[in-house]
């Protein structure tokens, strides 16, 4: 137990220090926490052997079995928080222009990612699922990285800022739903039989109907009774219990449990539990995810990255980053041009949508847990599948780092 506590202490402190450092340089904290994990992995492989007995601590940090369990718990709360942040009224109130930007920002990057992966990945029973993972990872958008720049320039509540943030919310909803579909498809062994797909769609529809009805008609009555108690802890307990129940239902129906956590958070709104309780809940979830579980999760993802993947597959690495960035630039930029933005602001929309960040890392964490990218390691070309996870993490870091820099170059405070 002493070793476990020491490992968690080291990981949390290193992750938070790097996260705060990243924020000081205008980047999102998860980027710094991810880099912390990469540095630990590099230190273990490069200088670890020269450290003698101290190398055991580095290797222990990378291979600690409890990190996987903490990662699963972190994914649960991160997805729950994502659902809470994505209030349905915000999504449905988004203009048609924002939906057009979101749709283009999902379809083109996902198509490019799927096509690119399909070209490079060797044949296997999970080739379709692996290619879909790359497409889904390219389809999402990191809201914090973009929102920070818009806030600095006073554009957060402008038409430009509202369009990008609404489109980013919609993209992430699509991304998490698609992720659940991919993992469920992979769990069935990649059987693309029309009957199986129809049965999967029927179960997904049933899940959304049940959770939607419970969220709209039952949860408000539970919240009303809890509001009378005026105890925030009861609200949090109820939310987590509902999320666990929804996750159980999803698994019971053969879907991935993340949809349960997401749907539970999606129906938590101020109108149902009161503005004060809602703000308190968001604050508590932010503290849990940003202060403890999130840093441990992101640093664990970083520790799984093998930077040698960039050297072993430089062409694929470059194509992944370019497809991710320019797929969003064109996919979101052209619809923005079509709805009335000039070329500079349409380019800003595309660039603002290109950052990936935390949502993509959540997707990769779920994919790693499901083992979708852990198969097909046979033959001379097995390195492609082995390197894919690391290359997608590198893509998330590069796009999240580059997008704010380009946005600051494109935009001015008076825009």
Short mmCIF file of N, CA and C in Angstrom, two decimals, residues 163-342:
data_model
loop_
_atom_site.label_atom_id
_atom_site.label_comp_id
_atom_site.label_asym_id
_atom_site.label_seq_id
_atom_site.Cartn_x
_atom_site.Cartn_y
_atom_site.Cartn_z
N UNK A 163 -20.78 30.67 -32.72
CA UNK A 163 -20.86 29.64 -33.76
C UNK A 163 -19.87 28.52 -33.51
N UNK A 164 -18.61 28.88 -33.21
CA UNK A 164 -17.58 27.87 -32.99
C UNK A 164 -17.89 27.03 -31.76
N UNK A 165 -18.28 27.66 -30.66
CA UNK A 165 -18.53 26.91 -29.42
C UNK A 165 -19.75 26.01 -29.56
N UNK A 166 -20.80 26.50 -30.21
CA UNK A 166 -21.99 25.66 -30.41
C UNK A 166 -21.66 24.48 -31.32
N UNK A 167 -20.91 24.75 -32.40
CA UNK A 167 -20.53 23.67 -33.32
C UNK A 167 -19.62 22.66 -32.62
N UNK A 168 -18.72 23.14 -31.76
CA UNK A 168 -17.83 22.24 -31.02
C UNK A 168 -18.62 21.33 -30.08
N UNK A 169 -19.63 21.90 -29.41
CA UNK A 169 -20.49 21.09 -28.55
C UNK A 169 -21.17 19.97 -29.34
N UNK A 170 -21.73 20.33 -30.49
CA UNK A 170 -22.43 19.35 -31.32
C UNK A 170 -21.47 18.29 -31.82
N UNK A 171 -20.27 18.70 -32.23
CA UNK A 171 -19.26 17.73 -32.69
C UNK A 171 -18.92 16.72 -31.61
N UNK A 172 -18.78 17.19 -30.37
CA UNK A 172 -18.43 16.28 -29.29
C UNK A 172 -19.57 15.32 -28.96
N UNK A 173 -20.81 15.79 -29.09
CA UNK A 173 -21.96 14.89 -28.91
C UNK A 173 -21.90 13.79 -29.96
N UNK A 174 -21.70 14.19 -31.23
CA UNK A 174 -21.58 13.21 -32.30
C UNK A 174 -20.43 12.24 -32.02
N UNK A 175 -19.29 12.80 -31.57
CA UNK A 175 -18.11 11.99 -31.34
C UNK A 175 -18.33 10.91 -30.29
N UNK A 176 -18.96 11.29 -29.17
CA UNK A 176 -19.19 10.31 -28.10
C UNK A 176 -20.20 9.25 -28.51
N UNK A 177 -21.22 9.66 -29.28
CA UNK A 177 -22.20 8.68 -29.77
C UNK A 177 -21.54 7.72 -30.76
N UNK A 178 -20.73 8.27 -31.67
CA UNK A 178 -20.02 7.43 -32.63
C UNK A 178 -19.05 6.48 -31.93
N UNK A 179 -18.39 6.98 -30.88
CA UNK A 179 -17.46 6.14 -30.12
C UNK A 179 -18.19 4.94 -29.53
N UNK A 180 -19.36 5.20 -28.94
CA UNK A 180 -20.14 4.09 -28.38
C UNK A 180 -20.50 3.08 -29.47
N UNK A 181 -20.82 3.58 -30.65
CA UNK A 181 -21.14 2.68 -31.76
C UNK A 181 -19.93 1.86 -32.19
N UNK A 182 -18.76 2.49 -32.26
CA UNK A 182 -17.54 1.79 -32.68
C UNK A 182 -17.16 0.70 -31.69
N UNK A 183 -17.18 1.04 -30.39
CA UNK A 183 -16.80 0.05 -29.39
C UNK A 183 -17.80 -1.11 -29.34
N UNK A 184 -19.07 -0.80 -29.53
CA UNK A 184 -20.07 -1.86 -29.56
C UNK A 184 -19.88 -2.75 -30.78
N UNK A 185 -19.59 -2.11 -31.92
CA UNK A 185 -19.33 -2.86 -33.16
C UNK A 185 -18.13 -3.78 -32.99
N UNK A 186 -17.06 -3.25 -32.36
CA UNK A 186 -15.86 -4.05 -32.14
C UNK A 186 -16.13 -5.20 -31.18
N UNK A 187 -16.98 -4.96 -30.18
CA UNK A 187 -17.29 -6.00 -29.19
C UNK A 187 -18.05 -7.17 -29.81
N UNK A 188 -18.76 -6.91 -30.91
CA UNK A 188 -19.49 -7.98 -31.59
C UNK A 188 -18.59 -8.78 -32.53
N UNK A 189 -17.29 -8.41 -32.56
CA UNK A 189 -16.36 -9.11 -33.43
C UNK A 189 -16.28 -8.55 -34.82
N UNK A 190 -16.81 -7.33 -34.99
CA UNK A 190 -16.73 -6.70 -36.30
C UNK A 190 -17.67 -7.31 -37.32
N UNK A 191 -18.74 -7.92 -36.87
CA UNK A 191 -19.71 -8.53 -37.79
C UNK A 191 -20.60 -7.44 -38.37
N UNK A 192 -20.47 -7.17 -39.66
CA UNK A 192 -21.20 -6.08 -40.31
C UNK A 192 -22.48 -6.56 -40.99
N UNK A 193 -22.98 -7.71 -40.59
CA UNK A 193 -24.21 -8.23 -41.15
C UNK A 193 -25.35 -7.23 -40.95
N UNK A 194 -26.17 -7.03 -41.98
CA UNK A 194 -27.23 -6.02 -41.94
C UNK A 194 -28.18 -6.27 -40.79
N UNK A 195 -28.50 -7.52 -40.52
CA UNK A 195 -29.39 -7.83 -39.42
C UNK A 195 -28.80 -7.44 -38.08
N UNK A 196 -27.50 -7.70 -37.89
CA UNK A 196 -26.84 -7.34 -36.63
C UNK A 196 -26.79 -5.83 -36.45
N UNK A 197 -26.52 -5.11 -37.56
CA UNK A 197 -26.47 -3.65 -37.47
C UNK A 197 -27.85 -3.09 -37.15
N UNK A 198 -28.89 -3.67 -37.74
CA UNK A 198 -30.25 -3.21 -37.45
C UNK A 198 -30.61 -3.48 -35.98
N UNK A 199 -30.18 -4.64 -35.46
CA UNK A 199 -30.45 -4.97 -34.06
C UNK A 199 -29.69 -4.03 -33.14
N UNK A 200 -28.46 -3.70 -33.50
CA UNK A 200 -27.66 -2.75 -32.72
C UNK A 200 -28.33 -1.37 -32.72
N UNK A 201 -28.80 -0.93 -33.89
CA UNK A 201 -29.48 0.37 -33.98
C UNK A 201 -30.76 0.37 -33.14
N UNK A 202 -31.48 -0.76 -33.14
CA UNK A 202 -32.72 -0.85 -32.36
C UNK A 202 -32.41 -0.75 -30.87
N UNK A 203 -31.35 -1.42 -30.41
CA UNK A 203 -30.99 -1.36 -28.99
C UNK A 203 -30.54 0.04 -28.61
N UNK A 204 -29.80 0.70 -29.51
CA UNK A 204 -29.37 2.07 -29.23
C UNK A 204 -30.57 2.99 -29.15
N UNK A 205 -31.53 2.80 -30.07
CA UNK A 205 -32.74 3.61 -30.03
C UNK A 205 -33.52 3.40 -28.76
N UNK A 206 -33.63 2.15 -28.33
CA UNK A 206 -34.33 1.84 -27.08
C UNK A 206 -33.64 2.50 -25.89
N UNK A 207 -32.31 2.47 -25.88
CA UNK A 207 -31.55 3.09 -24.79
C UNK A 207 -31.83 4.59 -24.73
N UNK A 208 -31.81 5.27 -25.88
CA UNK A 208 -32.05 6.71 -25.89
C UNK A 208 -33.49 7.05 -25.50
N UNK A 209 -34.43 6.22 -25.89
CA UNK A 209 -35.82 6.46 -25.52
C UNK A 209 -36.00 6.32 -24.01
N UNK A 210 -35.47 5.24 -23.44
CA UNK A 210 -35.62 5.01 -22.00
C UNK A 210 -34.95 6.10 -21.19
N UNK A 211 -33.68 6.39 -21.51
CA UNK A 211 -32.95 7.41 -20.74
C UNK A 211 -33.54 8.80 -20.97
N UNK A 212 -34.01 9.05 -22.19
CA UNK A 212 -34.62 10.35 -22.46
C UNK A 212 -35.89 10.57 -21.68
N UNK A 213 -36.74 9.53 -21.63
CA UNK A 213 -37.99 9.63 -20.86
C UNK A 213 -37.71 9.78 -19.37
N UNK A 214 -36.78 8.99 -18.87
CA UNK A 214 -36.43 9.10 -17.45
C UNK A 214 -35.83 10.47 -17.14
N UNK A 215 -34.98 10.95 -18.02
CA UNK A 215 -34.34 12.24 -17.78
C UNK A 215 -35.31 13.40 -17.85
N UNK A 216 -36.31 13.30 -18.73
CA UNK A 216 -37.25 14.41 -18.91
C UNK A 216 -38.41 14.38 -17.93
N UNK A 217 -38.82 13.17 -17.49
CA UNK A 217 -40.05 13.09 -16.71
C UNK A 217 -39.87 12.53 -15.29
N UNK A 218 -38.86 11.71 -15.06
CA UNK A 218 -38.67 11.12 -13.73
C UNK A 218 -37.63 11.89 -12.92
N UNK A 219 -36.49 12.19 -13.55
CA UNK A 219 -35.42 12.87 -12.83
C UNK A 219 -35.85 14.22 -12.23
N UNK A 220 -36.70 15.02 -12.93
CA UNK A 220 -37.13 16.29 -12.33
C UNK A 220 -37.86 16.10 -10.99
N UNK A 221 -38.66 15.03 -10.85
CA UNK A 221 -39.37 14.78 -9.58
C UNK A 221 -38.39 14.38 -8.48
N UNK A 222 -37.38 13.57 -8.84
CA UNK A 222 -36.35 13.20 -7.87
C UNK A 222 -35.60 14.45 -7.43
N UNK A 223 -35.25 15.30 -8.38
CA UNK A 223 -34.51 16.53 -8.08
C UNK A 223 -35.31 17.47 -7.20
N UNK A 224 -36.62 17.51 -7.46
CA UNK A 224 -37.47 18.39 -6.65
C UNK A 224 -37.49 17.95 -5.20
N UNK A 225 -37.53 16.65 -4.96
CA UNK A 225 -37.50 16.16 -3.59
C UNK A 225 -36.14 16.44 -2.94
N UNK A 226 -35.08 16.28 -3.72
CA UNK A 226 -33.74 16.54 -3.20
C UNK A 226 -33.53 18.02 -2.92
N UNK A 227 -34.16 18.86 -3.74
CA UNK A 227 -34.01 20.31 -3.57
C UNK A 227 -34.58 20.75 -2.22
N UNK A 228 -35.60 20.04 -1.76
CA UNK A 228 -36.19 20.38 -0.47
C UNK A 228 -35.21 20.12 0.67
N UNK A 229 -34.32 19.16 0.47
CA UNK A 229 -33.33 18.85 1.51
C UNK A 229 -32.20 19.87 1.55
N UNK A 230 -31.95 20.55 0.43
CA UNK A 230 -30.92 21.58 0.32
C UNK A 230 -29.53 21.06 0.71
N UNK A 231 -29.26 19.83 0.28
CA UNK A 231 -27.96 19.22 0.55
C UNK A 231 -27.34 18.84 -0.80
N UNK A 232 -26.26 19.52 -1.17
CA UNK A 232 -25.64 19.30 -2.47
C UNK A 232 -25.12 17.86 -2.59
N UNK A 233 -24.65 17.29 -1.48
CA UNK A 233 -24.12 15.94 -1.52
C UNK A 233 -25.16 14.94 -2.00
N UNK A 234 -26.44 15.17 -1.62
CA UNK A 234 -27.50 14.28 -2.08
C UNK A 234 -27.70 14.40 -3.58
N UNK A 235 -27.62 15.62 -4.10
CA UNK A 235 -27.72 15.82 -5.55
C UNK A 235 -26.61 15.09 -6.28
N UNK A 236 -25.38 15.20 -5.74
CA UNK A 236 -24.25 14.52 -6.38
C UNK A 236 -24.42 13.00 -6.32
N UNK A 237 -24.85 12.51 -5.17
CA UNK A 237 -25.06 11.06 -5.04
C UNK A 237 -26.13 10.58 -6.02
N UNK A 238 -27.20 11.36 -6.15
CA UNK A 238 -28.27 10.98 -7.07
C UNK A 238 -27.77 10.98 -8.51
N UNK A 239 -26.99 12.00 -8.86
CA UNK A 239 -26.47 12.09 -10.23
C UNK A 239 -25.56 10.91 -10.55
N UNK A 240 -24.65 10.59 -9.64
CA UNK A 240 -23.73 9.47 -9.87
C UNK A 240 -24.50 8.15 -9.91
N UNK A 241 -25.50 8.00 -9.03
CA UNK A 241 -26.31 6.77 -9.03
C UNK A 241 -27.06 6.61 -10.34
N UNK A 242 -27.62 7.71 -10.84
CA UNK A 242 -28.34 7.67 -12.12
C UNK A 242 -27.37 7.35 -13.25
N UNK A 243 -26.19 7.95 -13.22
CA UNK A 243 -25.19 7.68 -14.25
C UNK A 243 -24.77 6.22 -14.25
N UNK A 244 -24.60 5.66 -13.06
CA UNK A 244 -24.25 4.24 -12.95
C UNK A 244 -25.39 3.36 -13.45
N UNK A 245 -26.63 3.74 -13.12
CA UNK A 245 -27.78 2.97 -13.58
C UNK A 245 -27.89 3.02 -15.11
N UNK A 246 -27.70 4.20 -15.69
CA UNK A 246 -27.72 4.34 -17.15
C UNK A 246 -26.58 3.53 -17.78
N UNK A 247 -25.40 3.58 -17.16
CA UNK A 247 -24.26 2.81 -17.67
C UNK A 247 -24.56 1.31 -17.62
N UNK A 248 -25.19 0.87 -16.54
CA UNK A 248 -25.58 -0.54 -16.40
C UNK A 248 -26.57 -0.92 -17.50
N UNK A 249 -27.54 -0.03 -17.76
CA UNK A 249 -28.52 -0.29 -18.82
C UNK A 249 -27.84 -0.38 -20.18
N UNK A 250 -26.89 0.52 -20.43
CA UNK A 250 -26.16 0.49 -21.71
C UNK A 250 -25.43 -0.83 -21.89
N UNK A 251 -24.73 -1.28 -20.86
CA UNK A 251 -24.01 -2.55 -20.94
C UNK A 251 -24.98 -3.72 -21.08
N UNK A 252 -26.12 -3.62 -20.42
CA UNK A 252 -27.14 -4.67 -20.50
C UNK A 252 -27.66 -4.83 -21.92
N UNK A 253 -27.73 -3.71 -22.63
CA UNK A 253 -28.22 -3.71 -24.00
C UNK A 253 -27.10 -3.97 -25.01
N UNK A 254 -25.88 -4.19 -24.51
CA UNK A 254 -24.76 -4.46 -25.41
C UNK A 254 -24.10 -3.22 -25.95
N UNK A 255 -24.36 -2.04 -25.35
CA UNK A 255 -23.73 -0.80 -25.75
C UNK A 255 -22.58 -0.49 -24.79
N UNK A 256 -21.80 0.54 -25.10
CA UNK A 256 -20.71 0.89 -24.19
C UNK A 256 -21.24 1.75 -23.05
N UNK A 257 -20.68 1.54 -21.85
CA UNK A 257 -21.20 2.20 -20.66
C UNK A 257 -21.01 3.72 -20.67
N UNK A 258 -20.10 4.25 -21.49
CA UNK A 258 -19.90 5.70 -21.47
C UNK A 258 -21.17 6.46 -21.86
N UNK A 259 -22.03 5.83 -22.67
CA UNK A 259 -23.26 6.51 -23.07
C UNK A 259 -24.17 6.73 -21.87
N UNK A 260 -24.09 5.84 -20.88
CA UNK A 260 -24.90 6.03 -19.68
C UNK A 260 -24.47 7.24 -18.90
N UNK A 261 -23.16 7.38 -18.69
CA UNK A 261 -22.65 8.54 -17.97
C UNK A 261 -22.96 9.83 -18.73
N UNK A 262 -22.82 9.79 -20.04
CA UNK A 262 -23.05 10.99 -20.84
C UNK A 262 -24.52 11.41 -20.79
N UNK A 263 -25.43 10.46 -20.95
CA UNK A 263 -26.86 10.80 -20.94
C UNK A 263 -27.31 11.29 -19.57
N UNK A 264 -26.74 10.75 -18.50
CA UNK A 264 -27.10 11.22 -17.16
C UNK A 264 -26.71 12.67 -16.98
N UNK A 265 -25.53 13.04 -17.45
CA UNK A 265 -25.10 14.43 -17.33
C UNK A 265 -25.87 15.36 -18.25
N UNK A 266 -26.28 14.83 -19.40
CA UNK A 266 -26.96 15.65 -20.40
C UNK A 266 -28.29 16.20 -19.88
N UNK A 267 -28.97 15.45 -19.02
CA UNK A 267 -30.29 15.87 -18.53
C UNK A 267 -30.23 16.56 -17.17
N UNK A 268 -29.02 16.85 -16.70
CA UNK A 268 -28.90 17.65 -15.49
C UNK A 268 -28.89 19.12 -15.90
N UNK A 269 -29.96 19.83 -15.62
CA UNK A 269 -30.09 21.23 -16.05
C UNK A 269 -30.55 22.10 -14.89
N UNK A 270 -30.28 23.40 -14.95
CA UNK A 270 -30.71 24.31 -13.88
C UNK A 270 -32.21 24.31 -13.66
N UNK A 271 -32.98 24.12 -14.73
CA UNK A 271 -34.44 24.13 -14.59
C UNK A 271 -34.94 22.93 -13.80
N UNK A 272 -34.12 21.88 -13.69
CA UNK A 272 -34.56 20.67 -13.02
C UNK A 272 -34.12 20.63 -11.55
N UNK A 273 -32.94 21.18 -11.26
CA UNK A 273 -32.46 21.09 -9.87
C UNK A 273 -32.24 22.47 -9.25
N UNK A 274 -32.47 23.53 -10.01
CA UNK A 274 -32.24 24.87 -9.49
C UNK A 274 -30.85 25.38 -9.88
N UNK A 275 -30.75 26.67 -10.13
CA UNK A 275 -29.49 27.25 -10.61
C UNK A 275 -28.37 27.09 -9.59
N UNK A 276 -28.66 27.33 -8.31
CA UNK A 276 -27.60 27.26 -7.31
C UNK A 276 -27.06 25.83 -7.18
N UNK A 277 -27.97 24.85 -7.10
CA UNK A 277 -27.54 23.46 -7.00
C UNK A 277 -26.78 23.03 -8.25
N UNK A 278 -27.24 23.50 -9.40
CA UNK A 278 -26.58 23.16 -10.66
C UNK A 278 -25.15 23.71 -10.69
N UNK A 279 -24.99 24.98 -10.29
CA UNK A 279 -23.66 25.58 -10.26
C UNK A 279 -22.75 24.86 -9.25
N UNK A 280 -23.33 24.48 -8.11
CA UNK A 280 -22.54 23.74 -7.11
C UNK A 280 -22.10 22.38 -7.67
N UNK A 281 -23.00 21.71 -8.39
CA UNK A 281 -22.67 20.41 -8.97
C UNK A 281 -21.57 20.55 -10.01
N UNK A 282 -21.66 21.57 -10.85
CA UNK A 282 -20.63 21.78 -11.86
C UNK A 282 -19.28 22.06 -11.20
N UNK A 283 -19.32 22.82 -10.11
CA UNK A 283 -18.08 23.13 -9.39
C UNK A 283 -17.47 21.86 -8.78
N UNK A 284 -18.31 21.02 -8.20
CA UNK A 284 -17.81 19.78 -7.60
C UNK A 284 -17.24 18.85 -8.67
N UNK A 285 -17.98 18.68 -9.78
CA UNK A 285 -17.49 17.82 -10.85
C UNK A 285 -16.19 18.36 -11.46
N UNK A 286 -16.11 19.68 -11.59
CA UNK A 286 -14.88 20.29 -12.11
C UNK A 286 -13.71 20.03 -11.17
N UNK A 287 -13.97 20.11 -9.86
CA UNK A 287 -12.91 19.86 -8.88
C UNK A 287 -12.45 18.41 -8.92
N UNK A 288 -13.42 17.49 -9.05
CA UNK A 288 -13.07 16.06 -9.09
C UNK A 288 -12.27 15.73 -10.35
N UNK A 289 -12.74 16.24 -11.49
CA UNK A 289 -12.11 15.87 -12.76
C UNK A 289 -10.83 16.66 -13.03
N UNK A 290 -10.87 17.97 -12.80
CA UNK A 290 -9.69 18.79 -13.10
C UNK A 290 -8.64 18.72 -12.00
N UNK A 291 -9.07 18.44 -10.76
CA UNK A 291 -8.12 18.45 -9.65
C UNK A 291 -7.46 17.12 -9.35
N UNK A 292 -8.18 16.01 -9.62
CA UNK A 292 -7.63 14.71 -9.21
C UNK A 292 -7.69 13.68 -10.35
N UNK A 293 -8.90 13.26 -10.71
CA UNK A 293 -9.03 12.14 -11.64
C UNK A 293 -8.53 12.49 -13.04
N UNK A 294 -8.86 13.69 -13.51
CA UNK A 294 -8.41 14.11 -14.84
C UNK A 294 -6.90 14.08 -15.00
N UNK A 295 -6.15 14.75 -14.11
CA UNK A 295 -4.69 14.71 -14.21
C UNK A 295 -4.12 13.30 -14.18
N UNK A 296 -4.65 12.44 -13.31
CA UNK A 296 -4.15 11.06 -13.26
C UNK A 296 -4.47 10.32 -14.56
N UNK A 297 -5.62 10.59 -15.14
CA UNK A 297 -5.99 9.95 -16.41
C UNK A 297 -5.10 10.43 -17.55
N UNK A 298 -4.94 11.76 -17.67
CA UNK A 298 -4.16 12.29 -18.79
C UNK A 298 -2.69 11.91 -18.69
N UNK A 299 -2.16 11.88 -17.47
CA UNK A 299 -0.76 11.48 -17.32
C UNK A 299 -0.60 9.99 -17.63
N UNK A 300 -1.62 9.19 -17.33
CA UNK A 300 -1.56 7.77 -17.66
C UNK A 300 -1.60 7.55 -19.17
N UNK A 301 -2.40 8.37 -19.88
CA UNK A 301 -2.43 8.29 -21.34
C UNK A 301 -1.05 8.65 -21.90
N UNK A 302 -0.45 9.71 -21.35
CA UNK A 302 0.88 10.12 -21.80
C UNK A 302 1.91 9.04 -21.60
N UNK A 303 1.81 8.30 -20.50
CA UNK A 303 2.78 7.24 -20.23
C UNK A 303 2.66 6.07 -21.20
N UNK A 304 1.53 5.96 -21.88
CA UNK A 304 1.36 4.89 -22.87
C UNK A 304 1.87 5.28 -24.24
N UNK A 305 2.28 6.53 -24.40
CA UNK A 305 2.74 7.02 -25.70
C UNK A 305 4.18 6.58 -25.94
N UNK A 306 4.44 6.10 -27.13
CA UNK A 306 5.78 5.73 -27.55
C UNK A 306 6.20 6.70 -28.65
N UNK A 307 7.08 7.66 -28.30
CA UNK A 307 7.49 8.67 -29.27
C UNK A 307 8.26 8.08 -30.44
N UNK A 308 8.79 6.88 -30.28
CA UNK A 308 9.49 6.26 -31.40
C UNK A 308 8.54 5.98 -32.57
N UNK A 309 7.23 6.01 -32.29
CA UNK A 309 6.25 5.81 -33.37
C UNK A 309 6.39 6.89 -34.43
N UNK A 310 6.75 8.10 -34.02
CA UNK A 310 6.92 9.19 -34.97
C UNK A 310 8.10 8.91 -35.89
N UNK A 311 9.15 8.32 -35.34
CA UNK A 311 10.33 8.02 -36.15
C UNK A 311 10.13 6.76 -36.99
N UNK A 312 9.37 5.82 -36.48
CA UNK A 312 9.13 4.60 -37.23
C UNK A 312 8.14 4.79 -38.37
N UNK A 313 7.21 5.73 -38.20
CA UNK A 313 6.20 5.98 -39.24
C UNK A 313 6.04 7.47 -39.46
N UNK A 314 7.12 8.15 -39.94
CA UNK A 314 7.05 9.61 -40.08
C UNK A 314 6.03 10.08 -41.10
N UNK A 315 5.87 9.32 -42.17
CA UNK A 315 4.90 9.70 -43.21
C UNK A 315 3.49 9.62 -42.65
N UNK A 316 3.19 8.53 -41.98
CA UNK A 316 1.86 8.37 -41.38
C UNK A 316 1.62 9.43 -40.31
N UNK A 317 2.64 9.72 -39.51
CA UNK A 317 2.50 10.74 -38.46
C UNK A 317 2.16 12.10 -39.07
N UNK A 318 2.88 12.47 -40.13
CA UNK A 318 2.63 13.76 -40.79
C UNK A 318 1.24 13.80 -41.41
N UNK A 319 0.85 12.70 -42.06
CA UNK A 319 -0.46 12.66 -42.70
C UNK A 319 -1.60 12.72 -41.68
N UNK A 320 -1.42 12.07 -40.53
CA UNK A 320 -2.45 12.11 -39.48
C UNK A 320 -2.65 13.54 -38.99
N UNK A 321 -1.55 14.24 -38.70
CA UNK A 321 -1.65 15.62 -38.21
C UNK A 321 -2.24 16.54 -39.28
N UNK A 322 -1.77 16.41 -40.51
CA UNK A 322 -2.26 17.27 -41.60
C UNK A 322 -3.73 17.01 -41.89
N UNK A 323 -4.13 15.73 -41.93
CA UNK A 323 -5.53 15.40 -42.19
C UNK A 323 -6.42 15.93 -41.07
N UNK A 324 -5.93 15.85 -39.83
CA UNK A 324 -6.72 16.33 -38.69
C UNK A 324 -6.90 17.84 -38.76
N UNK A 325 -5.82 18.56 -39.04
CA UNK A 325 -5.89 20.03 -39.03
C UNK A 325 -6.67 20.56 -40.24
N UNK A 326 -6.25 20.13 -41.43
CA UNK A 326 -6.88 20.68 -42.64
C UNK A 326 -8.27 20.09 -42.88
N UNK A 327 -8.54 18.90 -42.32
CA UNK A 327 -9.89 18.37 -42.41
C UNK A 327 -10.89 19.24 -41.68
N UNK A 328 -10.51 19.70 -40.48
CA UNK A 328 -11.37 20.61 -39.74
C UNK A 328 -11.40 22.00 -40.40
N UNK A 329 -10.23 22.45 -40.87
CA UNK A 329 -10.16 23.78 -41.50
C UNK A 329 -11.12 23.87 -42.68
N UNK A 330 -11.10 22.85 -43.55
CA UNK A 330 -11.98 22.85 -44.71
C UNK A 330 -13.40 22.43 -44.34
N UNK A 331 -13.52 21.40 -43.51
CA UNK A 331 -14.84 20.88 -43.17
C UNK A 331 -15.71 21.88 -42.44
N UNK A 332 -15.11 22.67 -41.54
CA UNK A 332 -15.86 23.69 -40.81
C UNK A 332 -15.76 25.05 -41.47
N UNK A 333 -14.65 25.30 -42.17
CA UNK A 333 -14.42 26.62 -42.77
C UNK A 333 -15.33 26.92 -43.95
N UNK A 334 -15.53 25.95 -44.83
CA UNK A 334 -16.38 26.19 -46.00
C UNK A 334 -17.84 26.42 -45.62
N UNK A 335 -18.43 25.64 -44.69
CA UNK A 335 -19.78 25.98 -44.24
C UNK A 335 -19.85 27.36 -43.60
N UNK A 336 -18.79 27.77 -42.87
CA UNK A 336 -18.77 29.11 -42.28
C UNK A 336 -18.76 30.17 -43.36
N UNK A 337 -18.03 29.92 -44.44
CA UNK A 337 -18.03 30.84 -45.58
C UNK A 337 -19.41 30.91 -46.21
N UNK A 338 -20.07 29.76 -46.27
CA UNK A 338 -21.39 29.67 -46.89
C UNK A 338 -22.45 30.42 -46.08
N UNK A 339 -22.31 30.46 -44.75
CA UNK A 339 -23.34 31.13 -43.93
C UNK A 339 -23.05 32.61 -43.71
N UNK A 340 -22.03 33.16 -44.38
CA UNK A 340 -21.85 34.60 -44.36
C UNK A 340 -20.58 35.14 -43.76
N UNK A 341 -19.70 34.30 -43.23
CA UNK A 341 -18.42 34.80 -42.71
C UNK A 341 -17.48 35.11 -43.87
N UNK A 342 -16.64 36.14 -43.71
CA UNK A 342 -15.64 36.40 -44.74
C UNK A 342 -14.53 35.34 -44.64
#
